[in-house]
């Protein structure tokens, strides 16, 4: 059973930055795919970035060039560095990981991820 705990959310003004963390209990299997999703009130959960055990990353167009996903294997922690934040980035942010598999196809299919964290809130004011 993998447990995921997100942190680092908060309130920031437009143009600012935040770094989210997702601490994972030891993921002992390979391959796997970790992802960041977000969900704003009244909207569907949106995938924004993935990190595969191979080190490959992929970003949704809405965050490409502004957000960076990385992982510290020693700390079993996934990060999301968010720069140039916009009010439209306000949402609850979740991290997720697959079972023993590469990233699902389509990559941001919610059902393709087996374990989820509880989320951390990000609010960006104009």
Short mmCIF file of N, CA and C in Angstrom, two decimals:
data_model
loop_
_atom_site.label_atom_id
_atom_site.label_comp_id
_atom_site.label_asym_id
_atom_site.label_seq_id
_atom_site.Cartn_x
_atom_site.Cartn_y
_atom_site.Cartn_z
N UNK A 1 0.84 -1.18 0.00
CA UNK A 1 0.00 0.00 0.00
C UNK A 1 0.89 1.24 0.00
N UNK A 2 0.75 2.06 -1.01
CA UNK A 2 1.53 3.29 -1.10
C UNK A 2 0.72 4.43 -0.50
N UNK A 3 1.36 5.22 0.33
CA UNK A 3 0.71 6.40 0.89
C UNK A 3 1.38 7.65 0.35
N UNK A 4 0.57 8.63 -0.03
CA UNK A 4 1.05 9.88 -0.60
C UNK A 4 0.54 11.05 0.23
N UNK A 5 1.42 11.97 0.58
CA UNK A 5 1.04 13.13 1.37
C UNK A 5 1.58 14.39 0.70
N UNK A 6 0.66 15.23 0.25
CA UNK A 6 1.04 16.48 -0.40
C UNK A 6 1.21 17.60 0.62
N UNK A 7 2.06 18.56 0.28
CA UNK A 7 2.24 19.74 1.11
C UNK A 7 2.78 20.86 0.24
N UNK A 8 2.81 22.07 0.79
CA UNK A 8 3.40 23.20 0.08
C UNK A 8 2.41 24.16 -0.54
N UNK A 9 1.13 23.82 -0.48
CA UNK A 9 0.14 24.73 -1.02
C UNK A 9 0.02 25.99 -0.18
N UNK A 10 -0.72 26.95 -0.71
CA UNK A 10 -0.93 28.19 0.00
C UNK A 10 -1.51 29.24 -0.92
N UNK A 11 -1.45 30.48 -0.45
CA UNK A 11 -1.97 31.61 -1.21
C UNK A 11 -0.82 32.45 -1.72
N UNK A 12 -0.92 32.86 -2.96
CA UNK A 12 0.15 33.64 -3.59
C UNK A 12 -0.48 34.59 -4.60
N UNK A 13 0.21 35.68 -4.87
CA UNK A 13 -0.28 36.61 -5.88
C UNK A 13 0.14 36.15 -7.27
N UNK A 14 -0.61 36.59 -8.25
CA UNK A 14 -0.31 36.25 -9.64
C UNK A 14 1.14 36.65 -9.96
N UNK A 15 1.80 35.76 -10.67
CA UNK A 15 3.21 35.96 -10.99
C UNK A 15 4.16 35.32 -10.00
N UNK A 16 3.63 34.89 -8.88
CA UNK A 16 4.46 34.28 -7.85
C UNK A 16 4.74 32.82 -8.10
N UNK A 17 5.42 32.20 -7.13
CA UNK A 17 5.83 30.81 -7.26
C UNK A 17 5.49 30.03 -6.00
N UNK A 18 5.30 28.74 -6.16
CA UNK A 18 5.14 27.80 -5.07
C UNK A 18 5.81 26.49 -5.46
N UNK A 19 6.26 25.75 -4.46
CA UNK A 19 6.75 24.40 -4.71
C UNK A 19 5.95 23.41 -3.88
N UNK A 20 5.28 22.52 -4.57
CA UNK A 20 4.52 21.46 -3.91
C UNK A 20 5.39 20.23 -3.73
N UNK A 21 5.14 19.50 -2.65
CA UNK A 21 5.84 18.26 -2.37
C UNK A 21 4.83 17.13 -2.22
N UNK A 22 5.23 15.96 -2.59
CA UNK A 22 4.41 14.76 -2.42
C UNK A 22 5.33 13.69 -1.83
N UNK A 23 5.20 13.48 -0.53
CA UNK A 23 6.01 12.47 0.15
C UNK A 23 5.35 11.11 -0.01
N UNK A 24 6.10 10.16 -0.53
CA UNK A 24 5.55 8.83 -0.79
C UNK A 24 6.19 7.81 0.13
N UNK A 25 5.37 6.92 0.64
CA UNK A 25 5.96 5.76 1.29
C UNK A 25 6.73 5.03 0.21
N UNK A 26 7.72 4.24 0.59
CA UNK A 26 8.64 3.67 -0.38
C UNK A 26 7.91 2.96 -1.51
N UNK A 27 8.18 3.43 -2.72
CA UNK A 27 7.65 2.76 -3.90
C UNK A 27 8.71 1.78 -4.35
N UNK A 28 8.49 0.52 -4.07
CA UNK A 28 9.54 -0.50 -4.25
C UNK A 28 9.47 -1.18 -5.60
N UNK A 29 8.52 -0.83 -6.41
CA UNK A 29 8.35 -1.53 -7.68
C UNK A 29 8.72 -0.61 -8.85
N UNK A 30 9.00 -1.25 -9.95
CA UNK A 30 9.27 -0.58 -11.23
C UNK A 30 8.58 -1.37 -12.32
N UNK A 31 8.10 -0.74 -13.37
CA UNK A 31 8.05 0.71 -13.52
C UNK A 31 6.87 1.31 -12.76
N UNK A 32 6.86 2.63 -12.65
CA UNK A 32 5.73 3.35 -12.11
C UNK A 32 5.65 4.71 -12.78
N UNK A 33 4.52 5.33 -12.60
CA UNK A 33 4.31 6.67 -13.13
C UNK A 33 3.65 7.50 -12.04
N UNK A 34 4.28 8.61 -11.69
CA UNK A 34 3.70 9.53 -10.73
C UNK A 34 3.18 10.75 -11.48
N UNK A 35 2.16 11.35 -10.95
CA UNK A 35 1.54 12.46 -11.66
C UNK A 35 1.02 13.51 -10.69
N UNK A 36 0.91 14.71 -11.19
CA UNK A 36 0.22 15.79 -10.49
C UNK A 36 -1.07 16.09 -11.24
N UNK A 37 -2.15 16.18 -10.48
CA UNK A 37 -3.45 16.57 -11.00
C UNK A 37 -3.92 17.79 -10.21
N UNK A 38 -4.91 18.46 -10.75
CA UNK A 38 -5.53 19.55 -10.00
C UNK A 38 -7.03 19.56 -10.32
N UNK A 39 -7.77 20.10 -9.37
CA UNK A 39 -9.22 20.18 -9.55
C UNK A 39 -9.73 21.47 -8.92
N UNK A 40 -10.33 22.30 -9.75
CA UNK A 40 -10.96 23.52 -9.29
C UNK A 40 -12.43 23.25 -9.03
N UNK A 41 -13.07 24.03 -8.18
CA UNK A 41 -14.49 23.81 -7.88
C UNK A 41 -15.34 23.80 -9.15
N UNK A 42 -16.17 22.79 -9.28
CA UNK A 42 -17.05 22.69 -10.42
C UNK A 42 -16.41 22.20 -11.70
N UNK A 43 -15.14 21.85 -11.64
CA UNK A 43 -14.44 21.39 -12.84
C UNK A 43 -13.94 19.96 -12.64
N UNK A 44 -13.65 19.30 -13.75
CA UNK A 44 -13.11 17.95 -13.70
C UNK A 44 -11.64 17.98 -13.25
N UNK A 45 -11.20 16.86 -12.72
CA UNK A 45 -9.80 16.73 -12.33
C UNK A 45 -8.94 16.75 -13.58
N UNK A 46 -7.91 17.57 -13.57
CA UNK A 46 -7.07 17.80 -14.74
C UNK A 46 -5.64 17.34 -14.46
N UNK A 47 -5.12 16.49 -15.30
CA UNK A 47 -3.72 16.08 -15.18
C UNK A 47 -2.82 17.17 -15.72
N UNK A 48 -1.72 17.45 -15.01
CA UNK A 48 -0.86 18.53 -15.47
C UNK A 48 0.60 18.10 -15.66
N UNK A 49 1.07 17.07 -15.00
CA UNK A 49 2.46 16.65 -15.17
C UNK A 49 2.64 15.21 -14.74
N UNK A 50 3.51 14.49 -15.43
CA UNK A 50 3.84 13.12 -15.06
C UNK A 50 5.35 12.95 -14.94
N UNK A 51 5.74 11.99 -14.11
CA UNK A 51 7.14 11.64 -13.91
C UNK A 51 7.21 10.13 -13.88
N UNK A 52 7.86 9.53 -14.87
CA UNK A 52 7.98 8.08 -14.90
C UNK A 52 9.25 7.63 -14.17
N UNK A 53 9.28 6.38 -13.75
CA UNK A 53 10.44 5.84 -13.05
C UNK A 53 11.69 5.90 -13.92
N UNK A 54 11.52 6.01 -15.22
CA UNK A 54 12.66 6.17 -16.13
C UNK A 54 13.25 7.57 -16.08
N UNK A 55 12.49 8.50 -15.51
CA UNK A 55 12.91 9.89 -15.47
C UNK A 55 12.22 10.78 -16.50
N UNK A 56 11.46 10.13 -17.40
CA UNK A 56 10.74 10.91 -18.41
C UNK A 56 9.65 11.74 -17.76
N UNK A 57 9.47 12.94 -18.28
CA UNK A 57 8.42 13.84 -17.79
C UNK A 57 7.56 14.31 -18.96
N UNK A 58 6.36 14.72 -18.62
CA UNK A 58 5.46 15.26 -19.63
C UNK A 58 4.55 16.26 -18.95
N UNK A 59 4.19 17.30 -19.69
CA UNK A 59 3.37 18.37 -19.13
C UNK A 59 2.15 18.66 -19.99
N UNK A 60 1.08 19.05 -19.32
CA UNK A 60 -0.08 19.54 -20.05
C UNK A 60 0.26 20.91 -20.64
N UNK A 61 -0.40 21.24 -21.74
CA UNK A 61 -0.12 22.51 -22.41
C UNK A 61 -0.38 23.70 -21.48
N UNK A 62 -1.33 23.55 -20.57
CA UNK A 62 -1.72 24.66 -19.71
C UNK A 62 -0.61 25.07 -18.74
N UNK A 63 0.38 24.18 -18.50
CA UNK A 63 1.43 24.49 -17.53
C UNK A 63 2.83 24.41 -18.14
N UNK A 64 2.91 23.99 -19.37
CA UNK A 64 4.22 23.80 -20.01
C UNK A 64 5.00 25.11 -20.01
N UNK A 65 6.25 25.04 -19.60
CA UNK A 65 7.10 26.23 -19.55
C UNK A 65 7.01 26.98 -18.25
N UNK A 66 6.02 26.68 -17.42
CA UNK A 66 5.86 27.36 -16.13
C UNK A 66 6.08 26.41 -14.95
N UNK A 67 5.69 25.16 -15.11
CA UNK A 67 5.78 24.17 -14.03
C UNK A 67 6.87 23.16 -14.36
N UNK A 68 7.53 22.67 -13.32
CA UNK A 68 8.56 21.64 -13.48
C UNK A 68 8.35 20.55 -12.44
N UNK A 69 8.32 19.31 -12.90
CA UNK A 69 8.17 18.17 -11.99
C UNK A 69 9.53 17.50 -11.83
N UNK A 70 9.82 17.08 -10.61
CA UNK A 70 11.07 16.39 -10.33
C UNK A 70 10.87 15.45 -9.17
N UNK A 71 11.84 14.58 -8.97
CA UNK A 71 11.73 13.60 -7.87
C UNK A 71 13.06 13.40 -7.21
N UNK A 72 13.04 13.40 -5.88
CA UNK A 72 14.22 13.08 -5.07
C UNK A 72 14.05 11.65 -4.60
N UNK A 73 14.77 10.73 -5.22
CA UNK A 73 14.58 9.31 -4.89
C UNK A 73 15.04 9.00 -3.47
N UNK A 74 16.04 9.70 -3.00
CA UNK A 74 16.53 9.46 -1.64
C UNK A 74 15.46 9.79 -0.60
N UNK A 75 14.66 10.80 -0.91
CA UNK A 75 13.60 11.22 0.01
C UNK A 75 12.24 10.67 -0.38
N UNK A 76 12.18 9.92 -1.47
CA UNK A 76 10.89 9.39 -1.97
C UNK A 76 9.86 10.51 -2.08
N UNK A 77 10.27 11.63 -2.62
CA UNK A 77 9.41 12.79 -2.70
C UNK A 77 9.36 13.33 -4.12
N UNK A 78 8.15 13.58 -4.58
CA UNK A 78 7.90 14.19 -5.88
C UNK A 78 7.63 15.67 -5.65
N UNK A 79 8.18 16.50 -6.52
CA UNK A 79 8.00 17.95 -6.39
C UNK A 79 7.31 18.52 -7.63
N UNK A 80 6.65 19.64 -7.43
CA UNK A 80 6.11 20.41 -8.54
C UNK A 80 6.47 21.88 -8.28
N UNK A 81 7.44 22.38 -9.03
CA UNK A 81 7.81 23.78 -8.96
C UNK A 81 6.89 24.56 -9.89
N UNK A 82 6.17 25.52 -9.33
CA UNK A 82 5.19 26.28 -10.09
C UNK A 82 5.62 27.74 -10.12
N UNK A 83 5.91 28.23 -11.31
CA UNK A 83 6.32 29.62 -11.50
C UNK A 83 5.28 30.36 -12.33
N UNK A 84 5.36 31.68 -12.30
CA UNK A 84 4.44 32.52 -13.10
C UNK A 84 3.00 32.10 -12.89
N UNK A 85 2.62 31.93 -11.64
CA UNK A 85 1.27 31.46 -11.33
C UNK A 85 0.21 32.45 -11.77
N UNK A 86 -0.92 31.91 -12.19
CA UNK A 86 -2.05 32.70 -12.67
C UNK A 86 -3.27 32.35 -11.83
N UNK A 87 -4.25 33.25 -11.75
CA UNK A 87 -5.48 32.91 -10.99
C UNK A 87 -6.11 31.61 -11.47
N UNK A 88 -5.97 31.31 -12.75
CA UNK A 88 -6.55 30.08 -13.30
C UNK A 88 -5.86 28.82 -12.76
N UNK A 89 -4.73 28.98 -12.10
CA UNK A 89 -4.04 27.84 -11.49
C UNK A 89 -4.60 27.48 -10.12
N UNK A 90 -5.52 28.29 -9.60
CA UNK A 90 -6.11 28.01 -8.29
C UNK A 90 -6.89 26.71 -8.34
N UNK A 91 -6.57 25.82 -7.43
CA UNK A 91 -7.21 24.50 -7.41
C UNK A 91 -6.66 23.70 -6.24
N UNK A 92 -7.28 22.56 -6.00
CA UNK A 92 -6.71 21.55 -5.11
C UNK A 92 -5.76 20.72 -5.97
N UNK A 93 -4.55 20.55 -5.50
CA UNK A 93 -3.55 19.80 -6.24
C UNK A 93 -3.32 18.44 -5.58
N UNK A 94 -3.33 17.40 -6.41
CA UNK A 94 -3.17 16.03 -5.94
C UNK A 94 -1.99 15.37 -6.63
N UNK A 95 -1.30 14.49 -5.91
CA UNK A 95 -0.36 13.61 -6.59
C UNK A 95 -0.93 12.20 -6.58
N UNK A 96 -0.48 11.44 -7.54
CA UNK A 96 -0.98 10.08 -7.72
C UNK A 96 0.13 9.22 -8.30
N UNK A 97 -0.01 7.92 -8.14
CA UNK A 97 0.96 6.98 -8.69
C UNK A 97 0.25 5.73 -9.18
N UNK A 98 0.76 5.17 -10.24
CA UNK A 98 0.20 3.93 -10.77
C UNK A 98 0.64 2.74 -9.93
N UNK A 99 0.08 1.59 -10.22
CA UNK A 99 0.65 0.35 -9.75
C UNK A 99 1.88 0.06 -10.60
N UNK A 100 2.19 -1.21 -10.76
CA UNK A 100 3.38 -1.57 -11.53
C UNK A 100 3.07 -1.37 -13.01
N UNK A 101 3.34 -0.18 -13.51
CA UNK A 101 3.09 0.09 -14.92
C UNK A 101 3.73 1.42 -15.31
N UNK A 102 3.90 1.59 -16.63
CA UNK A 102 4.27 2.90 -17.15
C UNK A 102 3.04 3.79 -17.10
N UNK A 103 3.21 5.03 -17.52
CA UNK A 103 2.08 5.94 -17.50
C UNK A 103 0.95 5.41 -18.38
N UNK A 104 -0.28 5.59 -17.95
CA UNK A 104 -1.40 5.07 -18.73
C UNK A 104 -1.55 5.85 -20.04
N UNK A 105 -2.35 5.28 -20.90
CA UNK A 105 -2.70 5.96 -22.16
C UNK A 105 -4.21 6.11 -22.20
N UNK A 106 -4.79 7.31 -22.28
CA UNK A 106 -4.05 8.56 -22.28
C UNK A 106 -3.36 8.81 -20.93
N UNK A 107 -2.31 9.59 -20.95
CA UNK A 107 -1.44 9.72 -19.80
C UNK A 107 -2.14 10.26 -18.57
N UNK A 108 -3.11 11.12 -18.73
CA UNK A 108 -3.78 11.73 -17.59
C UNK A 108 -5.13 11.09 -17.29
N UNK A 109 -5.29 9.84 -17.67
CA UNK A 109 -6.52 9.12 -17.33
C UNK A 109 -6.57 8.88 -15.84
N UNK A 110 -7.55 9.45 -15.17
CA UNK A 110 -7.64 9.36 -13.72
C UNK A 110 -7.68 7.91 -13.26
N UNK A 111 -8.41 7.07 -14.00
CA UNK A 111 -8.55 5.68 -13.63
C UNK A 111 -7.26 4.88 -13.74
N UNK A 112 -6.26 5.42 -14.38
CA UNK A 112 -5.00 4.71 -14.55
C UNK A 112 -4.07 4.81 -13.35
N UNK A 113 -4.44 5.59 -12.38
CA UNK A 113 -3.60 5.80 -11.19
C UNK A 113 -4.24 5.11 -10.00
N UNK A 114 -3.41 4.35 -9.30
CA UNK A 114 -3.94 3.48 -8.25
C UNK A 114 -4.00 4.16 -6.89
N UNK A 115 -3.01 4.99 -6.60
CA UNK A 115 -2.92 5.61 -5.28
C UNK A 115 -2.97 7.13 -5.41
N UNK A 116 -3.67 7.75 -4.47
CA UNK A 116 -3.86 9.20 -4.49
C UNK A 116 -3.59 9.80 -3.12
N UNK A 117 -3.08 11.02 -3.11
CA UNK A 117 -2.97 11.77 -1.88
C UNK A 117 -4.25 12.52 -1.60
N UNK A 118 -4.27 13.25 -0.49
CA UNK A 118 -5.46 13.98 -0.06
C UNK A 118 -5.53 15.37 -0.65
N UNK A 119 -4.44 15.86 -1.20
CA UNK A 119 -4.45 17.14 -1.87
C UNK A 119 -3.93 18.29 -1.02
N UNK A 120 -3.51 19.34 -1.70
CA UNK A 120 -3.08 20.57 -1.05
C UNK A 120 -3.62 21.74 -1.87
N UNK A 121 -4.17 22.74 -1.20
CA UNK A 121 -4.87 23.84 -1.87
C UNK A 121 -3.90 24.92 -2.32
N UNK A 122 -4.08 25.36 -3.55
CA UNK A 122 -3.32 26.49 -4.10
C UNK A 122 -4.31 27.57 -4.51
N UNK A 123 -4.09 28.78 -4.03
CA UNK A 123 -4.95 29.90 -4.37
C UNK A 123 -4.08 31.03 -4.90
N UNK A 124 -4.39 31.49 -6.11
CA UNK A 124 -3.63 32.56 -6.74
C UNK A 124 -4.54 33.76 -6.93
N UNK A 125 -4.18 34.87 -6.34
CA UNK A 125 -5.00 36.07 -6.44
C UNK A 125 -4.42 37.03 -7.48
N UNK A 126 -5.33 37.78 -8.10
CA UNK A 126 -4.91 38.71 -9.16
C UNK A 126 -4.52 40.05 -8.57
#
